[in-house]
Amino acid sequence: MITVENLHTYYGNIHAVKGISFEVRKGEITTLIGANGAGKSTIIKTIAGLLHPKVGTILYDGAPIQKLAADQIVRLGIGYVPEGRRVFPVLTVDENLEMGAYHRSDKSGIIEDRDRMYEIFPRLKERSKQLAGSLSGGEQQMLAIARALMSKPQLLLMDEPSLGLAPILVKQVFEIITELNKNGMTILLSEQNARSSLKIAQHGIVMETGKIRFADTAKALQENSIIQQAYLGVG
């Protein structure tokens, strides 16, 4: 679904992503793991159109998208759950979900999808008229995921969805990601929580200082002694 070829992305003069290439297969979860600053979030933001590469190609279903604006990429069917949740704090839960469907004109479909979000996330239904800024961190993360799903994506980009959450909420978030994938959603997941993300993914990519150090099936990475020692706390 996504093919990244020789991608170089900069923050000003900082060379954050250095010539990486990888694929995200349709119907699978691919996870980017690595330490803070390894380049994981930069990759997600570049695919989402929030950053533009200096060199390289990003193909979505075979078509180049690396020069498109973020709103154009959403319209193509790529949803984005940003790091730190980034809900609209002074809008209600209902209004945040409506913002996720801003490019859609099918009013009845939007209402149906909003109701479906409330079935998936019943806690949000209880908070539907509440300002998003007053929600707990876990509730805001659920809202960020639901808001992205309101755009009806075929591919979901998720940037550090478990960051800053209590362990029980981290478990819930990964259960939600697994369920979305079981229902056919293709997911590219950036995560510092290597253990949990490799458990639910089919493929994994290990990032170090803007480069790919390892790329393999999630199972193979979990069994790799270097990965076990560096990221999984084994040995």
mmCIF file of C-alpha atoms in Angstrom:
data_model
loop_
_atom_site.group_PDB
_atom_site.id
_atom_site.type_symbol
_atom_site.label_atom_id
_atom_site.label_comp_id
_atom_site.label_asym_id
_atom_site.label_seq_id
_atom_site.Cartn_x
_atom_site.Cartn_y
_atom_site.Cartn_z
ATOM 1 C CA MET A 1 0.000 0.000 0.000
ATOM 2 C CA ILE A 2 2.907 2.341 0.814
ATOM 3 C CA THR A 3 6.361 2.159 -0.763
ATOM 4 C CA VAL A 4 9.054 4.496 0.569
ATOM 5 C CA GLU A 5 12.172 4.802 -1.576
ATOM 6 C CA ASN A 6 15.438 6.550 -0.596
ATOM 7 C CA LEU A 7 13.708 9.015 1.727
ATOM 8 C CA HIS A 8 15.699 11.980 3.085
ATOM 9 C CA THR A 9 13.852 14.416 5.359
ATOM 10 C CA TYR A 10 15.295 17.437 7.167
ATOM 11 C CA TYR A 11 14.282 19.681 10.062
ATOM 12 C CA GLY A 12 16.046 22.839 8.958
ATOM 13 C CA ASN A 13 19.688 21.752 8.706
ATOM 14 C CA ILE A 14 19.147 18.580 10.721
ATOM 15 C CA HIS A 15 19.183 15.451 8.544
ATOM 16 C CA ALA A 16 16.500 13.492 10.443
ATOM 17 C CA VAL A 17 15.803 10.637 7.991
ATOM 18 C CA LYS A 18 18.732 9.396 5.904
ATOM 19 C CA GLY A 19 17.899 7.497 2.749
ATOM 20 C CA ILE A 20 15.489 4.860 4.046
ATOM 21 C CA SER A 21 13.358 2.486 1.974
ATOM 22 C CA PHE A 22 10.561 0.168 3.118
ATOM 23 C CA GLU A 23 7.059 -1.073 2.298
ATOM 24 C CA VAL A 24 3.778 -1.238 4.193
ATOM 25 C CA ARG A 25 1.663 -4.140 2.985
ATOM 26 C CA LYS A 26 -2.093 -3.882 2.682
ATOM 27 C CA GLY A 27 -4.024 -5.360 5.609
ATOM 28 C CA GLU A 28 -1.011 -5.528 7.923
ATOM 29 C CA ILE A 29 0.422 -3.640 10.879
ATOM 30 C CA THR A 30 3.972 -2.408 10.307
ATOM 31 C CA THR A 31 5.666 -0.888 13.335
ATOM 32 C CA LEU A 32 8.571 1.549 13.497
ATOM 33 C CA ILE A 33 10.523 1.103 16.716
ATOM 34 C CA GLY A 34 13.588 2.798 18.119
ATOM 35 C CA ALA A 35 14.752 5.290 20.702
ATOM 36 C CA ASN A 36 13.488 8.855 20.952
ATOM 37 C CA GLY A 37 15.054 10.846 18.108
ATOM 38 C CA ALA A 38 15.592 7.811 15.860
ATOM 39 C CA GLY A 39 13.419 9.307 13.105
ATOM 40 C CA LYS A 40 10.171 7.385 13.613
ATOM 41 C CA SER A 41 7.876 10.402 13.974
ATOM 42 C CA THR A 42 9.628 12.166 11.097
ATOM 43 C CA ILE A 43 8.733 9.268 8.803
ATOM 44 C CA ILE A 44 5.085 9.356 9.901
ATOM 45 C CA LYS A 45 4.870 13.136 9.428
ATOM 46 C CA THR A 46 6.506 12.905 6.002
ATOM 47 C CA ILE A 47 4.017 10.312 4.771
ATOM 48 C CA ALA A 48 1.182 12.406 6.249
ATOM 49 C CA GLY A 49 2.329 15.467 4.288
ATOM 50 C CA LEU A 50 3.262 17.560 7.328
ATOM 51 C CA LEU A 51 6.884 17.418 6.215
ATOM 52 C CA HIS A 52 8.223 17.121 2.680
ATOM 53 C CA PRO A 53 11.330 15.100 1.823
ATOM 54 C CA LYS A 54 14.325 16.750 0.197
ATOM 55 C CA VAL A 55 15.002 13.514 -1.685
ATOM 56 C CA GLY A 56 13.008 10.346 -2.211
ATOM 57 C CA THR A 57 9.645 8.969 -3.269
ATOM 58 C CA ILE A 58 6.537 7.895 -1.353
ATOM 59 C CA LEU A 59 4.110 5.788 -3.370
ATOM 60 C CA TYR A 60 0.554 5.175 -2.175
ATOM 61 C CA ASP A 61 -1.142 2.455 -4.210
ATOM 62 C CA GLY A 62 1.527 3.087 -6.842
ATOM 63 C CA ALA A 63 1.057 6.874 -7.122
ATOM 64 C CA PRO A 64 3.616 9.409 -5.791
ATOM 65 C CA ILE A 65 2.360 11.535 -2.876
ATOM 66 C CA GLN A 66 5.534 13.090 -1.451
ATOM 67 C CA LYS A 67 4.721 16.554 -2.860
ATOM 68 C CA LEU A 68 1.065 16.635 -1.799
ATOM 69 C CA ALA A 69 -0.322 18.778 1.018
ATOM 70 C CA ALA A 70 -1.604 17.082 4.164
ATOM 71 C CA ASP A 71 -5.288 17.683 3.338
ATOM 72 C CA GLN A 72 -4.827 16.115 -0.107
ATOM 73 C CA ILE A 73 -3.287 13.041 1.494
ATOM 74 C CA VAL A 74 -6.254 12.683 3.863
ATOM 75 C CA ARG A 75 -8.607 12.807 0.872
ATOM 76 C CA LEU A 76 -6.669 9.937 -0.724
ATOM 77 C CA GLY A 77 -7.500 7.723 2.252
ATOM 78 C CA ILE A 78 -4.632 8.152 4.712
ATOM 79 C CA GLY A 79 -5.599 8.959 8.311
ATOM 80 C CA TYR A 80 -3.223 10.403 10.915
ATOM 81 C CA VAL A 81 -3.184 10.046 14.702
ATOM 82 C CA PRO A 82 -0.558 12.556 15.894
ATOM 83 C CA GLU A 83 1.875 12.184 18.757
ATOM 84 C CA GLY A 84 0.531 13.850 21.876
ATOM 85 C CA ARG A 85 -3.083 13.350 20.677
ATOM 86 C CA ARG A 86 -3.568 16.979 19.567
ATOM 87 C CA VAL A 87 -7.319 17.088 20.041
ATOM 88 C CA PHE A 88 -9.049 20.458 19.704
ATOM 89 C CA PRO A 89 -9.327 21.321 23.430
ATOM 90 C CA VAL A 90 -12.044 23.990 23.214
ATOM 91 C CA LEU A 91 -14.300 21.864 20.998
ATOM 92 C CA THR A 92 -16.554 19.117 22.312
ATOM 93 C CA VAL A 93 -15.997 15.434 21.601
ATOM 94 C CA ASP A 94 -18.818 15.616 19.027
ATOM 95 C CA GLU A 95 -17.197 18.600 17.321
ATOM 96 C CA ASN A 96 -13.772 16.926 17.253
ATOM 97 C CA LEU A 97 -15.307 13.961 15.449
ATOM 98 C CA GLU A 98 -16.984 16.305 12.973
ATOM 99 C CA MET A 99 -13.580 17.899 12.304
ATOM 100 C CA GLY A 100 -12.239 14.468 11.396
ATOM 101 C CA ALA A 101 -14.834 14.349 8.595
ATOM 102 C CA TYR A 102 -14.247 17.926 7.414
ATOM 103 C CA HIS A 103 -13.635 16.911 3.790
ATOM 104 C CA ARG A 104 -16.771 14.768 3.550
ATOM 105 C CA SER A 105 -20.178 15.969 2.333
ATOM 106 C CA ASP A 106 -22.262 12.838 3.068
ATOM 107 C CA LYS A 107 -24.082 14.090 6.163
ATOM 108 C CA SER A 108 -25.957 10.863 6.847
ATOM 109 C CA GLY A 109 -22.725 8.876 6.468
ATOM 110 C CA ILE A 110 -20.938 11.203 8.891
ATOM 111 C CA ILE A 111 -23.674 10.685 11.491
ATOM 112 C CA GLU A 112 -23.502 6.922 10.996
ATOM 113 C CA ASP A 113 -19.727 6.923 11.400
ATOM 114 C CA ARG A 114 -19.921 9.134 14.485
ATOM 115 C CA ASP A 115 -22.373 6.677 16.047
ATOM 116 C CA ARG A 116 -20.024 3.822 15.108
ATOM 117 C CA MET A 117 -17.165 5.629 16.872
ATOM 118 C CA TYR A 118 -19.340 5.788 19.974
ATOM 119 C CA GLU A 119 -19.904 2.030 19.717
ATOM 120 C CA ILE A 120 -16.158 1.408 19.449
ATOM 121 C CA PHE A 121 -15.362 3.950 22.185
ATOM 122 C CA PRO A 122 -18.334 3.978 24.599
ATOM 123 C CA ARG A 123 -16.431 6.249 27.005
ATOM 124 C CA LEU A 124 -16.498 8.968 24.349
ATOM 125 C CA LYS A 125 -20.280 8.678 24.039
ATOM 126 C CA GLU A 126 -20.547 9.448 27.742
ATOM 127 C CA ARG A 127 -18.390 12.544 27.118
ATOM 128 C CA SER A 128 -19.891 13.598 23.765
ATOM 129 C CA LYS A 129 -20.821 17.130 24.897
ATOM 130 C CA GLN A 130 -17.736 17.614 27.039
ATOM 131 C CA LEU A 131 -14.816 19.806 25.942
ATOM 132 C CA ALA A 132 -11.983 17.628 24.668
ATOM 133 C CA GLY A 133 -9.434 19.525 26.731
ATOM 134 C CA SER A 134 -11.110 18.297 29.930
ATOM 135 C CA LEU A 135 -10.777 14.600 29.019
ATOM 136 C CA SER A 136 -8.185 12.300 30.572
ATOM 137 C CA GLY A 137 -5.110 11.368 28.563
ATOM 138 C CA GLY A 138 -6.562 7.973 27.694
ATOM 139 C CA GLU A 139 -9.862 9.486 26.603
ATOM 140 C CA GLN A 140 -8.046 12.039 24.457
ATOM 141 C CA GLN A 141 -6.086 9.226 22.782
ATOM 142 C CA MET A 142 -9.344 7.394 22.004
ATOM 143 C CA LEU A 143 -10.743 10.635 20.575
ATOM 144 C CA ALA A 144 -7.634 11.188 18.420
ATOM 145 C CA ILE A 145 -8.027 7.686 16.956
ATOM 146 C CA ALA A 146 -11.781 8.123 16.434
ATOM 147 C CA ARG A 147 -11.267 11.531 14.802
ATOM 148 C CA ALA A 148 -8.802 9.992 12.315
ATOM 149 C CA LEU A 149 -11.237 7.163 11.555
ATOM 150 C CA MET A 150 -13.953 9.710 10.706
ATOM 151 C CA SER A 151 -12.028 10.483 7.501
ATOM 152 C CA LYS A 152 -12.698 6.857 6.380
ATOM 153 C CA PRO A 153 -9.026 5.987 5.830
ATOM 154 C CA GLN A 154 -7.657 2.885 4.143
ATOM 155 C CA LEU A 155 -4.298 3.416 5.844
ATOM 156 C CA LEU A 156 -3.902 4.710 9.390
ATOM 157 C CA LEU A 157 -0.671 6.414 10.505
ATOM 158 C CA MET A 158 -0.272 6.316 14.290
ATOM 159 C CA ASP A 159 2.501 8.272 16.007
ATOM 160 C CA GLU A 160 3.344 7.081 19.547
ATOM 161 C CA PRO A 161 -0.265 6.299 20.593
ATOM 162 C CA SER A 162 0.776 4.823 23.960
ATOM 163 C CA LEU A 163 3.047 7.714 24.971
ATOM 164 C CA GLY A 164 2.320 9.067 28.457
ATOM 165 C CA LEU A 165 -0.483 6.623 29.233
ATOM 166 C CA ALA A 166 -0.855 4.415 32.301
ATOM 167 C CA PRO A 167 -0.129 0.692 31.688
ATOM 168 C CA ILE A 168 -3.806 -0.314 31.743
ATOM 169 C CA LEU A 169 -4.597 2.338 29.112
ATOM 170 C CA VAL A 170 -1.617 1.268 27.003
ATOM 171 C CA LYS A 171 -3.111 -2.236 26.964
ATOM 172 C CA GLN A 172 -6.475 -0.822 25.844
ATOM 173 C CA VAL A 173 -4.886 1.215 23.045
ATOM 174 C CA PHE A 174 -3.067 -1.827 21.662
ATOM 175 C CA GLU A 175 -6.276 -3.859 21.856
ATOM 176 C CA ILE A 176 -8.027 -1.153 19.816
ATOM 177 C CA ILE A 177 -5.223 -1.164 17.219
ATOM 178 C CA THR A 178 -5.425 -4.966 16.956
ATOM 179 C CA GLU A 179 -9.203 -4.852 16.495
ATOM 180 C CA LEU A 180 -8.959 -2.173 13.790
ATOM 181 C CA ASN A 181 -6.461 -4.334 11.927
ATOM 182 C CA LYS A 182 -8.679 -7.430 12.243
ATOM 183 C CA ASN A 183 -11.414 -5.391 10.564
ATOM 184 C CA GLY A 184 -9.159 -4.708 7.569
ATOM 185 C CA MET A 185 -7.322 -1.498 8.473
ATOM 186 C CA THR A 186 -3.713 -1.175 7.288
ATOM 187 C CA ILE A 187 -1.636 0.520 9.993
ATOM 188 C CA LEU A 188 1.823 2.102 10.162
ATOM 189 C CA LEU A 189 2.629 2.458 13.840
ATOM 190 C CA SER A 190 5.477 4.473 15.377
ATOM 191 C CA GLU A 191 6.177 3.264 18.923
ATOM 192 C CA GLN A 192 8.827 3.444 21.634
ATOM 193 C CA ASN A 193 7.019 0.530 23.313
ATOM 194 C CA ALA A 194 8.791 -2.091 21.210
ATOM 195 C CA ARG A 195 7.573 -5.098 23.153
ATOM 196 C CA SER A 196 3.857 -4.308 22.804
ATOM 197 C CA SER A 197 4.042 -3.091 19.211
ATOM 198 C CA LEU A 198 5.977 -6.135 17.955
ATOM 199 C CA LYS A 199 3.399 -8.421 19.599
ATOM 200 C CA ILE A 200 0.580 -7.021 17.455
ATOM 201 C CA ALA A 201 2.478 -6.225 14.218
ATOM 202 C CA GLN A 202 3.264 -8.426 11.239
ATOM 203 C CA HIS A 203 6.401 -6.504 10.285
ATOM 204 C CA GLY A 204 8.833 -4.315 12.179
ATOM 205 C CA ILE A 205 11.439 -1.704 11.279
ATOM 206 C CA VAL A 206 14.121 -0.767 13.798
ATOM 207 C CA MET A 207 15.327 2.832 13.445
ATOM 208 C CA GLU A 208 18.625 4.259 14.704
ATOM 209 C CA THR A 209 19.676 7.886 14.088
ATOM 210 C CA GLY A 210 17.600 8.288 10.944
ATOM 211 C CA LYS A 211 18.505 4.966 9.364
ATOM 212 C CA ILE A 212 17.010 1.475 9.302
ATOM 213 C CA ARG A 213 19.128 -0.958 11.303
ATOM 214 C CA PHE A 214 16.821 -3.975 11.034
ATOM 215 C CA ALA A 215 13.680 -4.750 9.028
ATOM 216 C CA ASP A 216 11.990 -8.146 9.279
ATOM 217 C CA THR A 217 8.858 -9.927 10.380
ATOM 218 C CA ALA A 218 7.798 -8.954 13.903
ATOM 219 C CA LYS A 219 8.338 -12.552 15.020
ATOM 220 C CA ALA A 220 11.918 -12.597 13.723
ATOM 221 C CA LEU A 221 12.701 -9.289 15.412
ATOM 222 C CA GLN A 222 11.341 -10.558 18.736
ATOM 223 C CA GLU A 223 13.707 -13.531 18.445
ATOM 224 C CA ASN A 224 16.741 -11.397 17.457
ATOM 225 C CA SER A 225 19.187 -11.329 20.384
ATOM 226 C CA ILE A 226 20.343 -7.776 19.603
ATOM 227 C CA ILE A 227 16.742 -6.517 19.584
ATOM 228 C CA GLN A 228 15.996 -8.442 22.771
ATOM 229 C CA GLN A 229 18.873 -6.812 24.617
ATOM 230 C CA ALA A 230 18.483 -3.294 23.223
ATOM 231 C CA TYR A 231 14.689 -2.905 23.108
ATOM 232 C CA LEU A 232 12.915 -5.774 24.853
ATOM 233 C CA GLY A 233 14.855 -5.906 28.125
ATOM 234 C CA VAL A 234 15.904 -9.538 27.627
ATOM 235 C CA GLY A 235 19.348 -10.871 28.491
#
